[in-house]
Tab-separated table of C-alpha atoms in Angstrom:
chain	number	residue	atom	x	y	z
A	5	UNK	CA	32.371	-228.171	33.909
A	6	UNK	CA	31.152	-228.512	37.293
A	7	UNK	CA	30.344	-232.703	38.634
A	8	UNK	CA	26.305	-231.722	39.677
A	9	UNK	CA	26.023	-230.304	35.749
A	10	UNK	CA	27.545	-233.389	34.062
A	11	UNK	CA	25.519	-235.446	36.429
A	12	UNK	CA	22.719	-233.846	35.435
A	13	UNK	CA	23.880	-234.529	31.684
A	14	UNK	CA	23.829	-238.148	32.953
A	15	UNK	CA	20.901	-238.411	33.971
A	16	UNK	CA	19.882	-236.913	30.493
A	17	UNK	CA	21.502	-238.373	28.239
A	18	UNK	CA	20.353	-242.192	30.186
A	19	UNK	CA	16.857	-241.048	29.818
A	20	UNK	CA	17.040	-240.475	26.090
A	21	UNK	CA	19.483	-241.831	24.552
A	22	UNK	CA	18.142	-245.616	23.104
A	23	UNK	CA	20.614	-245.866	19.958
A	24	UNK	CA	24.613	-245.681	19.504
A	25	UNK	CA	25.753	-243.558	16.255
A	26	UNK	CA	27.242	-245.389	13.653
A	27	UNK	CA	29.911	-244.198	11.650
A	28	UNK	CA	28.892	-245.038	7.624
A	29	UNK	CA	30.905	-248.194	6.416
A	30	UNK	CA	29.385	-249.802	9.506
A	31	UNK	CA	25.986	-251.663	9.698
A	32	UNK	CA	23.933	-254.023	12.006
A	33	UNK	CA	24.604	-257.212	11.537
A	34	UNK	CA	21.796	-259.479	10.021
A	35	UNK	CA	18.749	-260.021	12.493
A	36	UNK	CA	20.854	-258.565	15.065
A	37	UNK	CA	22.288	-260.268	18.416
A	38	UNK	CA	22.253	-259.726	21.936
A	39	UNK	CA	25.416	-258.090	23.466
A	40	UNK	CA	25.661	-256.035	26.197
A	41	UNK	CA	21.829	-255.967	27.230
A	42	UNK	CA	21.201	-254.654	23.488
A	43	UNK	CA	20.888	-255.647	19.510
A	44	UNK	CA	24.329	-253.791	19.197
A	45	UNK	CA	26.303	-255.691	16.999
A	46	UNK	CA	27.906	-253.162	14.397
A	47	UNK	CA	29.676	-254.911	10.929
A	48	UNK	CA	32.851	-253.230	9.631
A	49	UNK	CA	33.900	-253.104	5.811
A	50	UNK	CA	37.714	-253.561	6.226
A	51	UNK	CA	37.687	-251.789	2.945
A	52	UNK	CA	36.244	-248.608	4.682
A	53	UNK	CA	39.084	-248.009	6.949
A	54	UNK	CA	42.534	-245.973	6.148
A	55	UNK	CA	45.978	-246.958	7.343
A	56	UNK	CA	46.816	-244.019	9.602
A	57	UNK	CA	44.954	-243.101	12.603
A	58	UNK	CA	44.929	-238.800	12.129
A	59	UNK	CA	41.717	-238.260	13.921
A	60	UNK	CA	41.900	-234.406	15.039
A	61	UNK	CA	40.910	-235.103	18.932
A	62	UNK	CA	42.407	-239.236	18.569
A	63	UNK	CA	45.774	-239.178	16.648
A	64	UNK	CA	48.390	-242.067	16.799
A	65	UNK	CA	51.261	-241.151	15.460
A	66	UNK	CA	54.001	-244.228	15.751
A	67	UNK	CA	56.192	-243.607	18.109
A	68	UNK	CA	54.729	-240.389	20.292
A	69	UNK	CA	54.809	-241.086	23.917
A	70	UNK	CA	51.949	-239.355	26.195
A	71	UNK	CA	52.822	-239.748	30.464
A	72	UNK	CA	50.123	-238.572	33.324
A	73	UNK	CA	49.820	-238.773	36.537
A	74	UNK	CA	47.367	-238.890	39.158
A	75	UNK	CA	45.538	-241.248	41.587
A	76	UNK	CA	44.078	-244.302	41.177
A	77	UNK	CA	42.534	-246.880	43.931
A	78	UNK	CA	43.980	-244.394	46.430
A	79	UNK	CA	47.499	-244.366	45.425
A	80	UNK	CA	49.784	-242.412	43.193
A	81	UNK	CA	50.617	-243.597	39.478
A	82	UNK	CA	52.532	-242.521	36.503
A	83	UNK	CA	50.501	-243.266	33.356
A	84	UNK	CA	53.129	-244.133	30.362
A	85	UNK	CA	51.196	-244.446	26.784
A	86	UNK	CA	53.033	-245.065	23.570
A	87	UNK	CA	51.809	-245.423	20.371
A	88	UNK	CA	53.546	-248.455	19.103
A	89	UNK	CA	54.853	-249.899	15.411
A	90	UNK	CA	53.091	-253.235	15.553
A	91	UNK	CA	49.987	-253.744	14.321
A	92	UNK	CA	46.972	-256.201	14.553
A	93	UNK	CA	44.898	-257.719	12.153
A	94	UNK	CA	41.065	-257.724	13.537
A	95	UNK	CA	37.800	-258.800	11.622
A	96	UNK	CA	40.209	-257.934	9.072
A	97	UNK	CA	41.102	-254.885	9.519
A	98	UNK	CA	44.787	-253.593	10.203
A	99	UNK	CA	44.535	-251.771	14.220
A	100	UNK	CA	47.451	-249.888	15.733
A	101	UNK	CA	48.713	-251.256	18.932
A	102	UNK	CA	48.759	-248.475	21.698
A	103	UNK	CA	50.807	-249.668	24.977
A	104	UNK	CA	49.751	-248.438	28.232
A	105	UNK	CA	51.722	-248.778	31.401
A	106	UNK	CA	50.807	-247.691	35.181
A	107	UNK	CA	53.102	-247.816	37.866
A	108	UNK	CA	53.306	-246.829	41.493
A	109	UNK	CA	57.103	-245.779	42.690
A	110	UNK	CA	58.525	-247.916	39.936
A	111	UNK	CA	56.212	-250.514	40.703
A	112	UNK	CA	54.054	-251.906	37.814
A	113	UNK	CA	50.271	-251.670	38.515
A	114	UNK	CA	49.103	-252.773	35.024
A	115	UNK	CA	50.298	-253.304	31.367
A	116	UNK	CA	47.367	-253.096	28.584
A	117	UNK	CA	48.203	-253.289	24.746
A	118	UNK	CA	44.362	-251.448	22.846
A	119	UNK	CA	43.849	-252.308	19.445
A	120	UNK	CA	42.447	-248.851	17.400
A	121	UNK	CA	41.457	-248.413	13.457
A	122	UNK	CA	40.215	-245.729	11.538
A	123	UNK	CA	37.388	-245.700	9.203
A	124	UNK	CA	37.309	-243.351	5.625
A	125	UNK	CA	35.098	-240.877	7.687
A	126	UNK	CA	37.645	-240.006	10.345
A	127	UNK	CA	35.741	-242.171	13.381
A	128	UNK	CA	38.249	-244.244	15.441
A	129	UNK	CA	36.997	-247.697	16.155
A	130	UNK	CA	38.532	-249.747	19.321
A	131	UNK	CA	38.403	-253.297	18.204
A	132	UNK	CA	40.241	-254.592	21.403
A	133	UNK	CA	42.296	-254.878	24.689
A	134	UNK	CA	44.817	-256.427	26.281
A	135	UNK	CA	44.971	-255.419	29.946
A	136	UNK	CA	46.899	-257.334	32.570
A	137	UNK	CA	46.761	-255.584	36.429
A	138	UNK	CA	49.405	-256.812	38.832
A	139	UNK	CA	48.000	-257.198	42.306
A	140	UNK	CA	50.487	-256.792	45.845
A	141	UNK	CA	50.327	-260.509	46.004
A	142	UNK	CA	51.728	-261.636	42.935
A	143	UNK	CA	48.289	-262.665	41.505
A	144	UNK	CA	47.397	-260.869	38.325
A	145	UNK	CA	43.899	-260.008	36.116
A	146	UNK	CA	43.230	-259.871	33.061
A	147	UNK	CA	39.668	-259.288	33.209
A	148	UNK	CA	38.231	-256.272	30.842
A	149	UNK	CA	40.402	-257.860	28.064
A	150	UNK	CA	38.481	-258.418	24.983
A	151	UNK	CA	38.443	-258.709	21.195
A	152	UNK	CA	36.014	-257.542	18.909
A	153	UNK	CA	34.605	-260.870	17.048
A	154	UNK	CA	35.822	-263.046	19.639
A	155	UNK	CA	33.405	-264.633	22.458
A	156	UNK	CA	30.870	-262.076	21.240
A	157	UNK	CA	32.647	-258.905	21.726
A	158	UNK	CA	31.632	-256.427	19.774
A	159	UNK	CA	33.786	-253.251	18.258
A	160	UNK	CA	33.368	-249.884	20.285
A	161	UNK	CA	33.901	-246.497	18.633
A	162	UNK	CA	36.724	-244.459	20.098
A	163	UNK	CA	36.044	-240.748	18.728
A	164	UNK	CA	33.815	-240.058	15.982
A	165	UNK	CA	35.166	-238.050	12.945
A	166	UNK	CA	32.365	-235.432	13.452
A	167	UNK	CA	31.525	-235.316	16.959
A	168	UNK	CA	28.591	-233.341	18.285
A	169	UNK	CA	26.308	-232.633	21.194
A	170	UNK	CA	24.344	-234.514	22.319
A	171	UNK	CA	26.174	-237.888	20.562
A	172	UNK	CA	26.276	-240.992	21.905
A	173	UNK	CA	28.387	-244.483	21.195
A	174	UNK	CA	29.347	-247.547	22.623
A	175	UNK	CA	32.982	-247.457	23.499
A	176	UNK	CA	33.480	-251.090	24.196
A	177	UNK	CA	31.244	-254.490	24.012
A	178	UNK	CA	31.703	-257.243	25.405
A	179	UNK	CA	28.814	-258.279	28.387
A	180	UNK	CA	29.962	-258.452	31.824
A	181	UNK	CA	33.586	-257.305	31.230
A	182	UNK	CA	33.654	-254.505	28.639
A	183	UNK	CA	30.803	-252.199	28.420
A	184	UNK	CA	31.611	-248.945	28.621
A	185	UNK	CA	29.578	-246.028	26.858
A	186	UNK	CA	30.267	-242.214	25.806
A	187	UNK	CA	28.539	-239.041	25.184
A	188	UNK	CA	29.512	-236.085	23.543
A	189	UNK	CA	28.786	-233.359	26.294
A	190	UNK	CA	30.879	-230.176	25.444
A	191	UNK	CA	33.124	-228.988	22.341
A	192	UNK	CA	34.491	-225.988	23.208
A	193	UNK	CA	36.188	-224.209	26.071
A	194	UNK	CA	39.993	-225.215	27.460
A	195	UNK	CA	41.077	-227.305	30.197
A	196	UNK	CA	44.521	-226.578	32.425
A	197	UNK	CA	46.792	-229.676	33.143
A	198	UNK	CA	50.321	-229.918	34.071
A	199	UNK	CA	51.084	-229.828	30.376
A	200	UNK	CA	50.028	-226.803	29.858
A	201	UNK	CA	46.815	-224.820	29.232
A	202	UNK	CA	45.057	-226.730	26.312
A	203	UNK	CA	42.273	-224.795	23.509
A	204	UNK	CA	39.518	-226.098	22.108
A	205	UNK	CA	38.601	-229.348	23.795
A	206	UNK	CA	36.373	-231.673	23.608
A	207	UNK	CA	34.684	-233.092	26.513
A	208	UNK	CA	32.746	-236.479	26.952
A	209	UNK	CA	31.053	-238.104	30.018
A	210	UNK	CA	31.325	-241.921	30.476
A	211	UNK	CA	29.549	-244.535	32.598
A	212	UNK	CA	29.308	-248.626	32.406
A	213	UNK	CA	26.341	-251.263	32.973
A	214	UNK	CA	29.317	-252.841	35.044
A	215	UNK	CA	29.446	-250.209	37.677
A	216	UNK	CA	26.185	-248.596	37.839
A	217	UNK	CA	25.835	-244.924	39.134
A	218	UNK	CA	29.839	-244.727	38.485
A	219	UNK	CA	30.262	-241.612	35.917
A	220	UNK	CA	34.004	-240.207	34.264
A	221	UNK	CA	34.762	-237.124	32.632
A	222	UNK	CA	37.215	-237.440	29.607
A	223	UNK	CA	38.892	-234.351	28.372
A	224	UNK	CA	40.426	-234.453	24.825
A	225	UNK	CA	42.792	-231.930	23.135
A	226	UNK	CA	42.972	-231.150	19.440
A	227	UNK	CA	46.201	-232.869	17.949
A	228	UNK	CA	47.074	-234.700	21.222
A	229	UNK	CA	44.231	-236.817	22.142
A	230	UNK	CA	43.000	-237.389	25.929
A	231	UNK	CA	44.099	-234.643	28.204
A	232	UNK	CA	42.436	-235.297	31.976
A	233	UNK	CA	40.243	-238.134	33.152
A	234	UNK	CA	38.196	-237.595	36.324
A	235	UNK	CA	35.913	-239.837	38.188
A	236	UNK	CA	32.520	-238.293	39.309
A	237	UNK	CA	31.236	-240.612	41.914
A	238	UNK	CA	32.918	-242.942	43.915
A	239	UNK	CA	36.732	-242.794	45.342
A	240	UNK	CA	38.667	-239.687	43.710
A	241	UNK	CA	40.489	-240.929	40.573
A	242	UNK	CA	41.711	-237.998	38.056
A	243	UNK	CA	44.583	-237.968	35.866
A	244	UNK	CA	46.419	-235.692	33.497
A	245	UNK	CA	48.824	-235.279	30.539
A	246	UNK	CA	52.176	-233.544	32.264
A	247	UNK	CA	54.531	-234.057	28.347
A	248	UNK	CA	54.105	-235.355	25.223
A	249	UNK	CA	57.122	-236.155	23.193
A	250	UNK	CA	57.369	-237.742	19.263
């Protein structure tokens, strides 16, 4: 899909899209709250959720390992994501801890640890981060970390169960450090990666109050999850699945 269509599709979608899509087991929360310039403030049932995260276009299975590469802040990385054992207990529900490692030549750019759960409808909630980025100078960051519950966050949906055009959800929630949002933009047609050639994908474009203007592409693959990221404004950023092993 070409960057002036799914900017177009931005501009779209920004004009008329004023709600997020629930998935059902989820409701607003009494009266509401402010978070993230909105009343979003979605309540979970932990009784609503299942134990394995099987999500056609989002699966974790324990113990797969996905690696990309690409560019990032104008330099090379190698993108190692494993889906781990452990598991963390948010608002009471039972997440799967995803690790996520970028390096440069060997050298480590940034660890993050996400936090995902499934609900009894198929939709993949992200209830959290951990992200740590490891600057030249020895400093590091930890900003964009967040948990749903905690300091206001709120819970983000990952991939919906059903997803359609022209769908729309917050990813993430928490103001001023998490805030990114999604919309369903394409379901069908392939995408070519080192991997390999890749059927059926689904295709979503992202932006963030935090970086107005700034717009990604996410490419996801049926029974393997994201397959290329791209950045459509700003300095070139892409990435793409090259294996996938477990």
């Amino acid at each position: 899909m070409g960057t002036k269509l799914l900017a177009a599709i931005a501009l779209a979608a920004l004009a008329g899209t004023t709600a997020v899509l629930w998935a059902p087991g989820a409701s607003s929360a009494p009266g509401g709250g402010s978070a993230c310039g909105t009343t979003y403030a979605p309540v979970l049932d932990p009784a609503h959720f299942v134990s394995v995260v099987d999500n056609p276009y989002f699966p974790l299975p324990v113990g797969r390992k996905l690696v990309y590469t690409g560019t990032k802040d104008g330099q090379s990385q190698i993108d190692t994501v494993t889906i781990t054992d452990q598991t963390k207990v948010i608002l009471g529900i039972t997440t799967t801890v995803v690790r996520d490692v970028a390096r440069h030549h060997g050298d480590l750019l940034e660890k993050t640890f996400d936090f995902y759960a499934q609900d009894d409808t198929g939709t993949v909630w992200y209830l959290g981060e951990d992200t740590t980025s490891f600057e030249p100078n020895g400093h590091t960051d930890t900003s964009g970390s967040f948990e749903a519950g905690v300091d206001g966050a709120q819970p983000g949906i990952i991939m919906e169960g059903n997803p359609q055009i022209p769908d729309a959800y917050r990813q993430e929630c928490y103001a001023g450090q998490a805030e990114d949002t999604a919309w369903v933009v394409a379901t069908t047609g392939s995408s070519k990666v080192p991997y390999g050639k890749v059927q059926h994908v689904l295709s979503t474009l992202e932006s963030t109050r935090i970086e107005p203007g700034a717009y990604d592409e996410k490419v996801y693959g049926p029974g393997i999850g994201i397959v290329s990221e791209r950045a459509l404004t700003g300095t070139s950023e892409v990435a793409q699945l090259v294996s996938v092993t477990g």
